[in-house]
PDB file of C-alpha atoms in Angstrom:
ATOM      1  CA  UNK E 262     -43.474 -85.487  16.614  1.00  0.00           C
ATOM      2  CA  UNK E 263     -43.849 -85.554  12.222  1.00  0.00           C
ATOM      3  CA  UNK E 264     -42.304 -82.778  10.617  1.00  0.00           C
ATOM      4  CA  UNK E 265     -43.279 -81.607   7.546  1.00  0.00           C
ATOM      5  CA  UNK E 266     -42.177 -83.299   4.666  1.00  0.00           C
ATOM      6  CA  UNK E 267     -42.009 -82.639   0.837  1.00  0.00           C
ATOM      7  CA  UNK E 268     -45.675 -83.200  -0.123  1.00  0.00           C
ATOM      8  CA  UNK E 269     -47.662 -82.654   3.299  1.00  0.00           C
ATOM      9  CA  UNK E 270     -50.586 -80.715   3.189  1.00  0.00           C
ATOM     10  CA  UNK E 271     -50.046 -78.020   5.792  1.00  0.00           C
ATOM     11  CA  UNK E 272     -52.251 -74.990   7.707  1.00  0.00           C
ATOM     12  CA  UNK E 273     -50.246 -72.409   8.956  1.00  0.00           C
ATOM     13  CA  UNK E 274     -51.114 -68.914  10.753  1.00  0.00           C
ATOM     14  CA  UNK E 275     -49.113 -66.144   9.048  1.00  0.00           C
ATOM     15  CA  UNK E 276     -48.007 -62.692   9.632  1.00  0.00           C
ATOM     16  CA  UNK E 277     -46.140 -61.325   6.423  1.00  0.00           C
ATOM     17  CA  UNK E 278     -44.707 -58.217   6.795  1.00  0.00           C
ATOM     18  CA  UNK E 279     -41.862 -55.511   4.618  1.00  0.00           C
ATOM     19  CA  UNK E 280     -38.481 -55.215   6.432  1.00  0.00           C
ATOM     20  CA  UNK E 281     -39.675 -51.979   7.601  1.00  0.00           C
ATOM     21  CA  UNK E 282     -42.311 -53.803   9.771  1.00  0.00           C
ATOM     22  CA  UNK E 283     -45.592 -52.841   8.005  1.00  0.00           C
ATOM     23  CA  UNK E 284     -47.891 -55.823   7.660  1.00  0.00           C
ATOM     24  CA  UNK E 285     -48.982 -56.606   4.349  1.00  0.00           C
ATOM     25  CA  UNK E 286     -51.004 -59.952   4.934  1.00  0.00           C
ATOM     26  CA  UNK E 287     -52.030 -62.161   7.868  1.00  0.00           C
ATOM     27  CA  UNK E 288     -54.270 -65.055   8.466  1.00  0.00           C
ATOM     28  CA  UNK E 289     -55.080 -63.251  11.787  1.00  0.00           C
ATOM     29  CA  UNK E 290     -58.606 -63.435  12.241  1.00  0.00           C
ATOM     30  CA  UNK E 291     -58.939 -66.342   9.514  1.00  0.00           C
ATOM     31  CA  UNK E 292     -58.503 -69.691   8.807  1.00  0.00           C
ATOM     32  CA  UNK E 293     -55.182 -70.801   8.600  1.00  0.00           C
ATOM     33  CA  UNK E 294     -53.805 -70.883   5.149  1.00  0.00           C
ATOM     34  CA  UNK E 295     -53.663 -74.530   3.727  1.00  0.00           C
ATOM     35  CA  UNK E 296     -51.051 -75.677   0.867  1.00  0.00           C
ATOM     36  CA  UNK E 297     -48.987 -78.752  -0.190  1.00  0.00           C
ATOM     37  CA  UNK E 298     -45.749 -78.335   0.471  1.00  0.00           C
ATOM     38  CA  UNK E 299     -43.605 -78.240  -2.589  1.00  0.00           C
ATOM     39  CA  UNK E 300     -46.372 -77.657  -4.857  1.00  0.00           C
ATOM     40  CA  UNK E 301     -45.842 -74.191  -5.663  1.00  0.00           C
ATOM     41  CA  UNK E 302     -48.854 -72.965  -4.401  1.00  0.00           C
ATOM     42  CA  UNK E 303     -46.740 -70.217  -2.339  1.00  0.00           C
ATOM     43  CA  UNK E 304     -43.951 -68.241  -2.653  1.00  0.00           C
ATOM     44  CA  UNK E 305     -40.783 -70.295  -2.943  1.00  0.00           C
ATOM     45  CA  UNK E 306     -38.736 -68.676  -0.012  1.00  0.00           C
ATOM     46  CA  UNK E 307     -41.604 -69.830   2.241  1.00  0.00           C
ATOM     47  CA  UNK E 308     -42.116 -73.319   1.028  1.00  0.00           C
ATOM     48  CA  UNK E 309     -38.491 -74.016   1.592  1.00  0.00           C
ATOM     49  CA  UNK E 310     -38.955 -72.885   4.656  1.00  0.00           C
ATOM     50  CA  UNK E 311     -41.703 -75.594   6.114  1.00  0.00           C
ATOM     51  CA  UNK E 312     -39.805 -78.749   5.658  1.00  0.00           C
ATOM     52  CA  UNK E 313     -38.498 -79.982   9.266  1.00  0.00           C
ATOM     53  CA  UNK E 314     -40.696 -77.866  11.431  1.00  0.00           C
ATOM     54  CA  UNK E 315     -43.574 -79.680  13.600  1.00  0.00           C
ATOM     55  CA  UNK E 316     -46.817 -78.919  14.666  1.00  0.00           C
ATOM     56  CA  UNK E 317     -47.051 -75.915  17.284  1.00  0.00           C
ATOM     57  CA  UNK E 318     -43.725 -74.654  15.929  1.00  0.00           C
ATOM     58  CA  UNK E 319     -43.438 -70.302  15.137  1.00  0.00           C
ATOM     59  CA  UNK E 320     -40.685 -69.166  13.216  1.00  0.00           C
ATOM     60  CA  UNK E 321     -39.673 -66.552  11.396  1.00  0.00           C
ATOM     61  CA  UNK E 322     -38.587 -66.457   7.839  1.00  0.00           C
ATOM     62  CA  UNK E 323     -36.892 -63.908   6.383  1.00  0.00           C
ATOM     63  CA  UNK E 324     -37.292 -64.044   2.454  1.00  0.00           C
ATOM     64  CA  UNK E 325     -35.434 -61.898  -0.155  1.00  0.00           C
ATOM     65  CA  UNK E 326     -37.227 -60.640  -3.260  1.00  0.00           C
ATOM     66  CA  UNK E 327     -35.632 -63.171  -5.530  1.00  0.00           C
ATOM     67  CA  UNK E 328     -37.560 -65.835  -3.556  1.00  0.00           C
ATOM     68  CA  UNK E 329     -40.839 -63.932  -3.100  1.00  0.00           C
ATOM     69  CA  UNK E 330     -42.581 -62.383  -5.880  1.00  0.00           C
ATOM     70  CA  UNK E 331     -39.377 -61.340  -7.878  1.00  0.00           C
ATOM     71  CA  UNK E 332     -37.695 -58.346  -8.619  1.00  0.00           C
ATOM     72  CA  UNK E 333     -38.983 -55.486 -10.583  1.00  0.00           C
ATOM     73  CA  UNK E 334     -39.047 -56.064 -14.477  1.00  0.00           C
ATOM     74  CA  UNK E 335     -39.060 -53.092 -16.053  1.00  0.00           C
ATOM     75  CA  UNK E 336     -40.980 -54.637 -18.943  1.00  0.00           C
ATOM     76  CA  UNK E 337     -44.227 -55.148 -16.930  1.00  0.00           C
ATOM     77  CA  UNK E 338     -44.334 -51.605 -17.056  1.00  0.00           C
ATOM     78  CA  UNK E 339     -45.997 -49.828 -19.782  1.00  0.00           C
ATOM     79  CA  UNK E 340     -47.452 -46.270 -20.856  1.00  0.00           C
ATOM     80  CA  UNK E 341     -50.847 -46.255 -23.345  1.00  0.00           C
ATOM     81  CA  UNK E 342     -53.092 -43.692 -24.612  1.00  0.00           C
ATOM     82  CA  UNK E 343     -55.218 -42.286 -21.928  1.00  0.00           C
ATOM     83  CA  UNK E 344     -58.070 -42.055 -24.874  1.00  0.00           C
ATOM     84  CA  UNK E 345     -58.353 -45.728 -24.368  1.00  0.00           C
ATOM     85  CA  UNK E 346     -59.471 -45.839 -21.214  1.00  0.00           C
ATOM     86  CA  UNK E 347     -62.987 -44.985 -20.163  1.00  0.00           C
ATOM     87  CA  UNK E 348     -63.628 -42.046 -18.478  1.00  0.00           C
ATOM     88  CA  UNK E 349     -65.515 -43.491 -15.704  1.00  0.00           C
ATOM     89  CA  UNK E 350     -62.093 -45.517 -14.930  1.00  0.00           C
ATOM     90  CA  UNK E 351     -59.938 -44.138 -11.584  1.00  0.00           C
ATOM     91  CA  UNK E 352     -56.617 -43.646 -12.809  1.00  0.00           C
ATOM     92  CA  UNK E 353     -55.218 -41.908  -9.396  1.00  0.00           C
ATOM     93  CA  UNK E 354     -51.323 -43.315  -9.027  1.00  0.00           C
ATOM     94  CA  UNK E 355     -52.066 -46.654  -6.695  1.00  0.00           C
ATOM     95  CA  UNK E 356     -55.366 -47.374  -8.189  1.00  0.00           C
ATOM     96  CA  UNK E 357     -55.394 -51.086  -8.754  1.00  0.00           C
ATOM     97  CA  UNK E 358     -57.118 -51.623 -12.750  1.00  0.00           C
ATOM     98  CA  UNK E 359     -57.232 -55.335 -14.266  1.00  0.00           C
ATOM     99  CA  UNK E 360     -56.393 -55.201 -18.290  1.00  0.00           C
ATOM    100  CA  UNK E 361     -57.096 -57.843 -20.384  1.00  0.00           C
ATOM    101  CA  UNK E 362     -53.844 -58.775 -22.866  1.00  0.00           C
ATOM    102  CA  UNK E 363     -54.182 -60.122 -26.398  1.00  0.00           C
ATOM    103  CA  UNK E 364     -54.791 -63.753 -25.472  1.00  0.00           C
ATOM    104  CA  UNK E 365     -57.823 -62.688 -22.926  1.00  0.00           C
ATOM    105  CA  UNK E 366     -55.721 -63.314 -20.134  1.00  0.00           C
ATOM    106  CA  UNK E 367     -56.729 -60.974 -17.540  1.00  0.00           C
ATOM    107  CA  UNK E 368     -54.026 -59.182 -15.857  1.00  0.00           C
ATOM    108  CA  UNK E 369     -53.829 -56.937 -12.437  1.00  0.00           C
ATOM    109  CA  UNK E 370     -51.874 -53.615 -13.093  1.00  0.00           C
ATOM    110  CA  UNK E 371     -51.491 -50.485 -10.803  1.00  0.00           C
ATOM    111  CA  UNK E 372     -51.551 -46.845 -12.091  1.00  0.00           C
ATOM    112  CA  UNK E 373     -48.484 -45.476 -11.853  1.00  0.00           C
ATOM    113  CA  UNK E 374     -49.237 -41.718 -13.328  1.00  0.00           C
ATOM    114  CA  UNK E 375     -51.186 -40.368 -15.871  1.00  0.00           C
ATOM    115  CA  UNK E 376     -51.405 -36.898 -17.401  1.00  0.00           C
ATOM    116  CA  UNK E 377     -53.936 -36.211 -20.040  1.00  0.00           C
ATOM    117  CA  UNK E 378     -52.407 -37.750 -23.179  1.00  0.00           C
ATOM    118  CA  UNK E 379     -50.837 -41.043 -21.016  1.00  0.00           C
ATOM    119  CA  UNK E 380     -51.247 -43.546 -18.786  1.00  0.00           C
ATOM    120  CA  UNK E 381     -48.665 -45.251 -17.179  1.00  0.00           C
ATOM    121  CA  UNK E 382     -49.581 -48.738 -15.264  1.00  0.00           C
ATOM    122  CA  UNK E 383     -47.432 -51.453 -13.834  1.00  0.00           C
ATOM    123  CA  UNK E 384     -48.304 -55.312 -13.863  1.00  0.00           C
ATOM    124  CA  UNK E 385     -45.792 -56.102 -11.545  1.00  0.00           C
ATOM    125  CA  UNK E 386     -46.693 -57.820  -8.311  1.00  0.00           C
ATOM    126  CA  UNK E 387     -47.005 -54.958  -5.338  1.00  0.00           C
ATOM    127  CA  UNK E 388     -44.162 -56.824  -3.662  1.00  0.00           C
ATOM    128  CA  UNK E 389     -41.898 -57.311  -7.213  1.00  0.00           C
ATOM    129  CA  UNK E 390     -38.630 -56.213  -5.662  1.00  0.00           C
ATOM    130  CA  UNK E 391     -39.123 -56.114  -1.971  1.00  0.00           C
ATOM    131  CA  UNK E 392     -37.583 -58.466   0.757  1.00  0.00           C
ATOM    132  CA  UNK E 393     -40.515 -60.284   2.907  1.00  0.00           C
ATOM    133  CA  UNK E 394     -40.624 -61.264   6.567  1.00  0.00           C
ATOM    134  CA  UNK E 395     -43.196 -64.027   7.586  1.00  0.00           C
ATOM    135  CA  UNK E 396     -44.008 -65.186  11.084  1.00  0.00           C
ATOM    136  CA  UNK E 397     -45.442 -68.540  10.802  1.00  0.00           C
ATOM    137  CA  UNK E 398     -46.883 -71.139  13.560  1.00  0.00           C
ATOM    138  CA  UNK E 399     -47.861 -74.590  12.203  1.00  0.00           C
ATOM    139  CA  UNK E 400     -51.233 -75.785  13.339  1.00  0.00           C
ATOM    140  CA  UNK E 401     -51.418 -79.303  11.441  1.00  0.00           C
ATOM    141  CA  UNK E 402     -49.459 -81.379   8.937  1.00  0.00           C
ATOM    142  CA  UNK E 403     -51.415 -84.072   6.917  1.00  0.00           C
TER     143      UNK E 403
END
C-alpha cells in the first residue's frame, strides 16, 4: 500500500475534539477534508502526523497547543471605547464580532466583557492555548 508522503494531496474524515472530550469540529456528515501535506494548510501537529499512514488507516493524534493554534498571547487582547461600537452590535461575552485593523485586514475577535464605558474583545483563535485531540481515517492519497 502508498503512504502518505511529504507533498500528497490527502482527504481525511476528522473528529477534533478538547481533552475533555467535547467535539469542536468534524467532517462527519461532509466531505472529507482535502489538503497537501506539508503545505501548511492545517495545523502543524496534524500535518506531521499524516506522513506514513495508508489509505483506510484511523488514528488518533493527540496535539498540544504549541502545535495547534498556539498559546494565548495576551497582546491579541484588547479593551476600546464602547462609544465606538454601534449600538445595534451584540457585545454579550462569547459573541463572535470581525474588526477591521489599520491595514483593512479583517480580523475575527470574541467579546470578552463589556460594561458601559469598555469593551473588551480577544482576537485570539478559540483554541489559542488548548491541547487538541483528532481522530482521523484516511480515505485517499494522491
Amino acid at each position: 500500500m502508498t503512504a502518505i508522503k511529504q507533498g500528497d494531496t490527502v482527504r481525511i474524515h476528522y473528529t477534533g475534539t478538547l481533552l475533555d472530550g467535547n467535539v469542536f469540529d468534524s467532517s462527519d456528515g461532509r466531505d472529507p477534508l482535502e489538503f497537501v501535506v506539508g503545505s501548511g494548510q492545517i495545523i502543524p501537529g496534524l500535518d506531521s502526523a499524516m506522513p506514513g499512514l495508508t489509505v483506510g488507516e484511523k488514528k488518533k493524534v493527540e496535539i498540544a497547543c504549541v502545535d495547534a493554534y498556539g498559546p494565548i498571547n495576551p497582546e491579541m487582547r484588547q479593551s476600546i471605547p464602547r462609544e465606538g461600537i454601534p449600538d445595534d452590535i451584540p457585545l454579550e461575552p462569547g459573541s463572535r464580532l470581525q474588526m477591521q485593523a489599520p491595514d483593512g485586514q479583517v480580523m475575527p475577535v470574541t467579546v470578552v466583557e463589556a460594561d458601559e464605558a469598555t469593551v473588551t474583545l480577544d482576537a485570539n483563535h478559540p483554541l489559542a492555548g488548548q491541547d487538541l485531540v483528532f481522530d482521523i481515517e484516511v480515505v485517499s492519497i494522491n
